[in-house]
Amino acid sequence: MDLESLLPTLLGLAWLLPLASFVIILFAGPRLGDHGKGAAGVATAAIVGSFVLSLVAFVSWVAEHPVRAVAHGDHGEAHASADPAHGATGHAPAEEHGHGETGHAAAPPHSSGDWYTLYEGGRLKLSIGWYIDALTVLMFVMITFIATCIHVYASGYMHDELHDITDHEVHLSDGGHLHRPGRFHRFFQALSLFCFSMLGIVIAGNLAMVFIFWELVGICSWFLIGFYYERKSASNAANKAFIVNRIGDFGMLIGLMALWGALGTLHFADSTGADGHVRQGLFSQVRPPDTGHFQRVPDGLVKFSAADRVAAVLKEHADDPRAGVEKVEAKVEDWRDEGYGRWLLLIAGLGIFCGCVGKSAQFPLFVWLPDAMEGPTPVSALVHSATMVAAGVYLVGRFYPVLTPDALLVIAYVGAITLFISATIALVANDIKRVLAYSTVSQLGYMMLALGVGGWLAGLFHLVTHAFFKSLLFLCSGSVIHACHTNDMRKMGGLAKVMPWTSGTMLVGCLAIIGAGVPFLDIGLSGYYSKDSILAQALLFSRENPSHSILFYAVAGGAMLTAFYMFRLWFMTFAGEPRDHHVHEHAHESPPVMVYPLVALAILAVVSGWTLPGGFGIANMLEQARPAGTGETELGRFLFSGLVVPAEHESHAHDIHVTASLVAFATAATGVLLAAAMYVWRVISPAAVAAAVKPVYTFLANRWYFDEIYRFLFVLPVLGFSRLVSGVDKGLIDRFIEGLAWGAKQVAGFDAWIDRTLIDGLVNGTANATWNAGYELKKVQTGQLRQYVMFIALGTVAIFVLAGLLFRSSIAG
Amino acid sequence: MMVFGVTCACLPSAIPLPPCLGIVPLFGANPFTDPIGLIHYLIVGAVLFTAGVACMALKRNALGILMGIELVLNGANINFVAFSSPYLRAEGTPTLGLDGQVVALFVILLAAAEAAVALAITLNFYNNHATVDVDRADDLKG
Amino acid sequence: MADFLIGLGLPGWIAWSIAALVAAVLLLNVIAGGALVFIWAERKIAARIQDRLGPTRTGGRFGWLQSLADGIKLLAKEDLMPEGADGLLFRLAPYVSFCASFCAFIALPFAFDVVGQRLNVGVFFVVAVLGLEVFGVILAGYASASKWSLFGAMREAAQVVSYEVPLGMCVVVPVMLAGTMDLVTIGEKQAGWMSNWYLFHDPFTFVIFWVYVTCAVASVNRAPFDLAEAESELVAGFHTEYSGLRWSFFFMAEYGSMFLVSALAAVLFLGGWNGPVPVARLLGFSDGTGDTAAYAVRLLGIANLIGKATFGVLLMMWIRWTLPRLRIDQVMTTCLKYCTPIAAAMFAGVMLWQLFLPGGLVPGWGRPAGEIREGWLEGPGGLSGGIRSAADPAAPVDLVKRSPR
Amino acid sequence: MTGMLDMDISFLTHAVGPAMAHLSAPGLPLAALPVAGINWHSVLFLLFAALACGFAVGVVAADNVVRMALYLVFSLGATAGLFFLAGAEFIGAMQLMIYVGGTLVLLVFGVMLTAQAPLVSIKPSASDRTLAAVAGASLLALLLTASLSVDAWLKPGSAVVPAPSATPLGMALVGVRVDDPPSASPAGGRTGYMLPFEIVSVHLLVVLVGAAYLARAKRRRTPRALDAVAAAMPVDVESPVAVGSAPVGRTSGGSKSALVGGGR
């Protein structure tokens, strides 16, 4: 059993371990140790286990597919670095150079298959399966490592929850604070579930499975944000996050349905059924290997949108359906040229991107992330910096081959907008976690922009590095908060002396995020390398498409802003005089269990960007996973006809590379100096600047009024409409029904009256009449025998007299 | 007039005689010599019957009523016998023949039976109520 | 009698009425004379039975005028009426009683055709009239306003009424034998030798004769059955309050009915006016021929009848002074439990006898009793054809066919 | 007042007339009698009719129960006479024997037993009298007008009195209609009376048993009932005729006669 076939099992196990821990904590949570203390142990053990498994998988993958330097520098041609990969069930990519430029013809080495088939009907197949390539392995290692650090950190951070807590932020109606028992085990229960679902997204073999875990992740973020659900703000934030994500998922569903309906499959890779029938995955349908992975509208989409033509043809051949089908197949090529199916492909791409917008907090749907800071800090660190928000970028990266150039441009612009907005808001934010949240949003904007401008490697590389230093920053802020018991930076200051480890690691984080490095020697922290590649790709793109050069300037400006607010944060927190003495005395260095993860992450934040002399580095490993056919320059032929999506390797050209790093260095330096001037040397007083650009300051302070806008655009109309509807309901329908009821009552009343007077009257009347008559007649019976005789006599006389009178004639005769 | 004289005499003067009985001429001058016809018997029968009914209607004594019944029955018997005897009719007119007499016979027999039972009842009534005053026996009134 | 008078030129209806009067007076004397003789006889027999002499001084050797003396005494006595008595009824009672017994003599044949009125329903008439005597008794008892007399009357009435039933049954037997209720016919049927008397017709009739005697004694309130006058308890019974002439009427009524009952027995069972030996027939007289012979035969018949009747009366007197008095329940028992059943049985016996032995035990010994039947039985057409067609109902229906002598 | 006596005489005349004629010739038609002479049949009829009606009215008029009983006896006796005059001799005898001799005796018994002092004569009120009179008069009027209105009945009778015989009646009772043989009458003769005769006999038996049972001697439940009644009797009772010493226990106003029961 060679290592290759072990991959799915290894990663499968790594994926399921957190689920096991979740189930254990769910059922035996409170009983694990006193007050559930053991839950942390179980969860940490599980995540460490899956981290080890991921490392084993990583080593086996590297052994299988040695990572060699990719033409990092100038030479333009790509050389097939991947020797023929044969996945356990993968198919040997036929290597042939079809298409014009030397596209990277060979499909990336990957392994895919299904563990369990939920449903198989006709072409449709729903199954739990995997799609493992270099990216998956790397993501597994990254996620499990960070999760481990956070589990360790959290077991220290959350010890308050071990015993009864009086929650000061919850004000009961009687004025007191909420007293509640601790919920230590529940935190780790939700955390384990989250890790399980995050790993599920990464390992998923088809979009349906991705969607399932997509939702699961949403639920876990809801649990974790709403951990202190008694606090009004926490529960609102949780709901807000979940709802906004759901809005994004709405778009994603549309995309899914488009793909599912037209192509009939959601699997990424091809799979051979039991009967040997090869079922084409999404990638091979959109970029058929036989045409050199050149992106075209797949047959399914064409036939789907040209349904009327298909019907016409079939009708013609009603008598011979088989002939009809062949005719249709023949006609597909013509229909594709006529442009059938292009819109559908675009919609599918953008649909899936909507999901990512929601999940990764891009431009319209980023409002939930800053509020998500209500959750405990470890949550913010893991979920809302490294993993969940990265899922969106990962999905765009995974789904990259299907995205058309037009879609990519849209993605780029969305990224740019997000980048700019969140950076500006971060400038004026005073809550330490809010600043970090906005920085996360802007960094995600960077990644989206990178992917949008064709920088597949740049975007994903920045994803990985950002994960490390952003989680580091969050954990540092967590320990600061833990020490100062407040989030407000204005109360902090001069904590460096009190918390050396935290301030040091935080400084490393800050340097990493601003991309500190020596331009020419090409030496710097991880941020430098990833941010630099993004800048390069953006520069190349703006050169290729001058009309879209705004994207490059956005990136540059963003970099400068990032540098400024990061160091503003650092200086306000650690440098200068302590603003609040009370906080200052109270501050103390965090316990070791919290500091060790910080150090670990700091190391990684520095190291992750480097590429070892043998070519082993994250960048090169990612290159192995580049989807087939995406290495070349693509030309937009649909909406934006003049669009050119430059191949990424061109961005490695020396001139672009150098200019990009110079620009990066300059912007970073200016940002830092500006921050120092304002907060360390106090040359410029931030208050004065704020006063000077008062309207802009308040505009930014209110977070671009996005919350108000959304409230105004969506919440109020809905509330208004619902109030209208309830009004209508109350006023109209209720009134109508009450009217009906009243009418019925009146009718019933009248009916009852009739019944009483008329019918009862009649009946009783006759009864009484009969009784009275009987009573009167009774008197005739006097009991006197003599009178009876008298009556008899008189009776006979009367009868005879009558007879005599009446029948006079007959008697006389 | 003699015949009716008799009937008039019999009726207590208190009872006003209906004037309609002006049928005297029908009977010829001397009833003594003329043969008796059916009508005479009918009249006697009627008188007896009426006396019977009057007695039943008048007497408060149970036995008086029984006597009234006897009179009524006899009135009927006279009519039966009268209609059955060939001598009271003109020659050859069809009569009841023996039937009348047989019926009269049965009436007499059954009257005996009836009287027996009636007296038994009366005696019982007397023993229970110590009186035969019929008016007192009005328990069965309405 | 009437023809004789008509012959004298009297108008028909006067003749009829005179004849009727004569007959009535004759019968009245029979009763009165009888009463006298029997009163005296009673006194003498009672004395003789009680071993004493009886009246001897009044009127001659054997005190035969004693009854005359009694009569004069009674006439002289004041007719009292008790204070609470019901005047009308009190006075009327004796006469009702006397009329009843006297009325019965109408139908009694003393000799062939010597009878007050030959009634077709003679026997029935006599029994009916006997029934009327009860009224007299009841009225007397009731009218004399005394508890004892009322009791006496009640007892006597009950006794007479109840004994009427067996009496009627006994009487029916000779009627059945004779086939008719006409006493004269019955008498005729027993003409001839003594053996022809119904008494000896068959054993049943013999037994029924004695039942008849018992009932007769009871219905006349004599001897063992004379509860009404039981001295020890009810003084003189219903006629306690009576005195004088009224009492004598009661007395005459009693003796009259005794004589009547005995005479009836004689006619029905002992051949009436036919002596034990058919002397007239033997001497060649036939009652239908000349007047004087008819008279002689009739006189013999009358003598025969009166002799038998007297014997009956004397028998009763004899019984009276020998048998003790019965209690009222014993009286009733003998009536209902003995007389009636025996009478019924004998009646059935006689009927069967007639059916099986019409000619009598020894054919030809006696004249067959059943040969005389009304005409309609043997007439043409069997049972039903005898009667002349009803077409002319006026034609007299001669229902009685003279039997060949 | 010798009603009974008259009755007897009637038989004599009745018997004398036809009987004498009978002696000479069977069934002398009365019509043949000399017209000038008194028609005894009519005379007797008038006598008996007068007696019957008179005593019938007497019964109605009398208040004293005993008197009523007596008048009834005489009235029914007269009726028996009428039957004899109408030629129904057997019926007349039966009337005398059963009706007068039996039923009325029974009735008189009833009178005797119940006619204690207070109950003897209960005078009906004047209103009752008038009411009865009215009813009687109207009934009488009705009957008379009805009977007079039929001409056939008005014709005088043929007054032929054949020697009546009870045999046809006896035969009829046994079921053989000798008087109206089937061959003669158009309607095929009249039926005999066998069945009714038997039924009546059974009926009489049943009545006998019933009456005996009804009148069985029961222990007197209310010994002193009479006193209570006596006390409570309505006032309108005529001065009570001290009829014998009623078992009321009052000192008997009874016989003062010293007549000792006759030596008989």
mmCIF file with all atom_site columns, C-alpha atoms in Angstrom, chain A residues 135 139 142-143 194-195 197-203 207 210-211 213-218 221 245 249 252 268 352-362 368 382-400 440 444 447-448 451 460 463-464 466-467:
data_model
loop_
_atom_site.group_PDB
_atom_site.id
_atom_site.type_symbol
_atom_site.label_atom_id
_atom_site.label_alt_id
_atom_site.label_comp_id
_atom_site.label_asym_id
_atom_site.label_entity_id
_atom_site.label_seq_id
_atom_site.pdbx_PDB_ins_code
_atom_site.Cartn_x
_atom_site.Cartn_y
_atom_site.Cartn_z
_atom_site.occupancy
_atom_site.B_iso_or_equiv
_atom_site.pdbx_formal_charge
_atom_site.auth_seq_id
_atom_site.auth_comp_id
_atom_site.auth_asym_id
_atom_site.auth_atom_id
_atom_site.pdbx_PDB_model_num
ATOM 1  C CA . LEU A 1 135 ? -3.481  22.888 -1.960  1.00 0.00 ? 135 LEU A CA 1
ATOM 2  C CA . MET A 1 139 ? -4.529  23.868 3.861   1.00 0.00 ? 139 MET A CA 1
ATOM 3  C CA . MET A 1 142 ? -2.180  25.184 8.085   1.00 0.00 ? 142 MET A CA 1
ATOM 4  C CA . ILE A 1 143 ? -5.666  24.767 9.597   1.00 0.00 ? 143 ILE A CA 1
ATOM 5  C CA . PHE A 1 194 ? -15.907 24.040 13.594  1.00 0.00 ? 194 PHE A CA 1
ATOM 6  C CA . CYS A 1 195 ? -12.585 22.347 12.854  1.00 0.00 ? 195 CYS A CA 1
ATOM 7  C CA . SER A 1 197 ? -16.576 21.389 9.158   1.00 0.00 ? 197 SER A CA 1
ATOM 8  C CA . MET A 1 198 ? -13.603 23.615 8.004   1.00 0.00 ? 198 MET A CA 1
ATOM 9  C CA . LEU A 1 199 ? -11.581 20.531 7.142   1.00 0.00 ? 199 LEU A CA 1
ATOM 10 C CA . GLY A 1 200 ? -14.694 19.187 5.442   1.00 0.00 ? 200 GLY A CA 1
ATOM 11 C CA . ILE A 1 201 ? -14.809 22.161 3.066   1.00 0.00 ? 201 ILE A CA 1
ATOM 12 C CA . VAL A 1 202 ? -11.166 21.746 2.193   1.00 0.00 ? 202 VAL A CA 1
ATOM 13 C CA . ILE A 1 203 ? -11.322 18.008 1.547   1.00 0.00 ? 203 ILE A CA 1
ATOM 14 C CA . LEU A 1 207 ? -19.535 21.358 -4.651  1.00 0.00 ? 207 LEU A CA 1
ATOM 15 C CA . VAL A 1 210 ? -18.632 21.989 0.011   1.00 0.00 ? 210 VAL A CA 1
ATOM 16 C CA . PHE A 1 211 ? -22.021 23.613 0.376   1.00 0.00 ? 211 PHE A CA 1
ATOM 17 C CA . PHE A 1 213 ? -19.901 22.109 5.262   1.00 0.00 ? 213 PHE A CA 1
ATOM 18 C CA . TRP A 1 214 ? -20.199 25.724 4.151   1.00 0.00 ? 214 TRP A CA 1
ATOM 19 C CA . GLU A 1 215 ? -23.450 25.852 6.110   1.00 0.00 ? 215 GLU A CA 1
ATOM 20 C CA . LEU A 1 216 ? -22.014 23.848 9.008   1.00 0.00 ? 216 LEU A CA 1
ATOM 21 C CA . VAL A 1 217 ? -19.197 26.359 9.304   1.00 0.00 ? 217 VAL A CA 1
ATOM 22 C CA . GLY A 1 218 ? -21.786 29.153 9.323   1.00 0.00 ? 218 GLY A CA 1
ATOM 23 C CA . SER A 1 221 ? -19.554 30.635 13.748  1.00 0.00 ? 221 SER A CA 1
ATOM 24 C CA . ASN A 1 245 ? -23.712 34.498 5.344   1.00 0.00 ? 245 ASN A CA 1
ATOM 25 C CA . ASP A 1 249 ? -25.221 31.388 0.265   1.00 0.00 ? 249 ASP A CA 1
ATOM 26 C CA . MET A 1 252 ? -24.091 30.328 -4.160  1.00 0.00 ? 252 MET A CA 1
ATOM 27 C CA . PHE A 1 268 ? -14.554 18.586 -9.445  1.00 0.00 ? 268 PHE A CA 1
ATOM 28 C CA . ILE A 1 352 ? -20.359 30.664 -6.438  1.00 0.00 ? 352 ILE A CA 1
ATOM 29 C CA . PHE A 1 353 ? -18.397 33.942 -5.894  1.00 0.00 ? 353 PHE A CA 1
ATOM 30 C CA . CYS A 1 354 ? -21.481 35.390 -4.106  1.00 0.00 ? 354 CYS A CA 1
ATOM 31 C CA . GLY A 1 355 ? -21.148 32.590 -1.524  1.00 0.00 ? 355 GLY A CA 1
ATOM 32 C CA . CYS A 1 356 ? -17.527 33.584 -1.079  1.00 0.00 ? 356 CYS A CA 1
ATOM 33 C CA . VAL A 1 357 ? -18.473 37.264 -0.721  1.00 0.00 ? 357 VAL A CA 1
ATOM 34 C CA . GLY A 1 358 ? -20.787 36.335 2.103   1.00 0.00 ? 358 GLY A CA 1
ATOM 35 C CA . LYS A 1 359 ? -18.381 33.984 3.801   1.00 0.00 ? 359 LYS A CA 1
ATOM 36 C CA . SER A 1 360 ? -15.205 36.021 3.347   1.00 0.00 ? 360 SER A CA 1
ATOM 37 C CA . ALA A 1 361 ? -16.873 39.285 4.199   1.00 0.00 ? 361 ALA A CA 1
ATOM 38 C CA . GLN A 1 362 ? -16.328 41.039 0.832   1.00 0.00 ? 362 GLN A CA 1
ATOM 39 C CA . TRP A 1 368 ? -20.882 41.105 10.027  1.00 0.00 ? 368 TRP A CA 1
ATOM 40 C CA . LEU A 1 382 ? -9.328  30.929 14.502  1.00 0.00 ? 382 LEU A CA 1
ATOM 41 C CA . VAL A 1 383 ? -12.604 31.501 12.788  1.00 0.00 ? 383 VAL A CA 1
ATOM 42 C CA . HIS A 1 384 ? -12.651 35.096 11.884  1.00 0.00 ? 384 HIS A CA 1
ATOM 43 C CA . SER A 1 385 ? -9.126  35.516 10.745  1.00 0.00 ? 385 SER A CA 1
ATOM 44 C CA . ALA A 1 386 ? -7.517  32.350 9.554   1.00 0.00 ? 386 ALA A CA 1
ATOM 45 C CA . THR A 1 387 ? -9.929  29.695 8.561   1.00 0.00 ? 387 THR A CA 1
ATOM 46 C CA . MET A 1 388 ? -13.599 30.393 7.961   1.00 0.00 ? 388 MET A CA 1
ATOM 47 C CA . VAL A 1 389 ? -13.103 33.752 6.252   1.00 0.00 ? 389 VAL A CA 1
ATOM 48 C CA . ALA A 1 390 ? -10.376 32.104 4.173   1.00 0.00 ? 390 ALA A CA 1
ATOM 49 C CA . ALA A 1 391 ? -12.826 29.453 3.008   1.00 0.00 ? 391 ALA A CA 1
ATOM 50 C CA . GLY A 1 392 ? -14.278 31.915 0.502   1.00 0.00 ? 392 GLY A CA 1
ATOM 51 C CA . VAL A 1 393 ? -10.859 32.633 -1.044  1.00 0.00 ? 393 VAL A CA 1
ATOM 52 C CA . TYR A 1 394 ? -10.048 28.894 -1.018  1.00 0.00 ? 394 TYR A CA 1
ATOM 53 C CA . LEU A 1 395 ? -13.298 28.126 -2.883  1.00 0.00 ? 395 LEU A CA 1
ATOM 54 C CA . VAL A 1 396 ? -12.591 30.797 -5.533  1.00 0.00 ? 396 VAL A CA 1
ATOM 55 C CA . GLY A 1 397 ? -9.133  29.326 -5.877  1.00 0.00 ? 397 GLY A CA 1
ATOM 56 C CA . ARG A 1 398 ? -10.506 25.748 -6.126  1.00 0.00 ? 398 ARG A CA 1
ATOM 57 C CA . PHE A 1 399 ? -13.233 26.823 -8.564  1.00 0.00 ? 399 PHE A CA 1
ATOM 58 C CA . TYR A 1 400 ? -10.748 29.062 -10.562 1.00 0.00 ? 400 TYR A CA 1
ATOM 59 C CA . THR A 1 440 ? -8.694  41.057 8.053   1.00 0.00 ? 440 THR A CA 1
ATOM 60 C CA . LEU A 1 444 ? -9.230  39.335 2.182   1.00 0.00 ? 444 LEU A CA 1
ATOM 61 C CA . MET A 1 447 ? -6.618  38.079 -1.897  1.00 0.00 ? 447 MET A CA 1
ATOM 62 C CA . MET A 1 448 ? -9.810  38.472 -3.954  1.00 0.00 ? 448 MET A CA 1
ATOM 63 C CA . LEU A 1 451 ? -7.312  36.127 -7.796  1.00 0.00 ? 451 LEU A CA 1
ATOM 64 C CA . LEU A 1 460 ? -3.588  31.683 -2.198  1.00 0.00 ? 460 LEU A CA 1
ATOM 65 C CA . LEU A 1 463 ? -4.116  33.441 2.197   1.00 0.00 ? 463 LEU A CA 1
ATOM 66 C CA . VAL A 1 464 ? -1.711  31.050 3.915   1.00 0.00 ? 464 VAL A CA 1
ATOM 67 C CA . HIS A 1 466 ? -2.073  35.957 6.317   1.00 0.00 ? 466 HIS A CA 1
ATOM 68 C CA . ALA A 1 467 ? -3.633  33.108 8.296   1.00 0.00 ? 467 ALA A CA 1
#
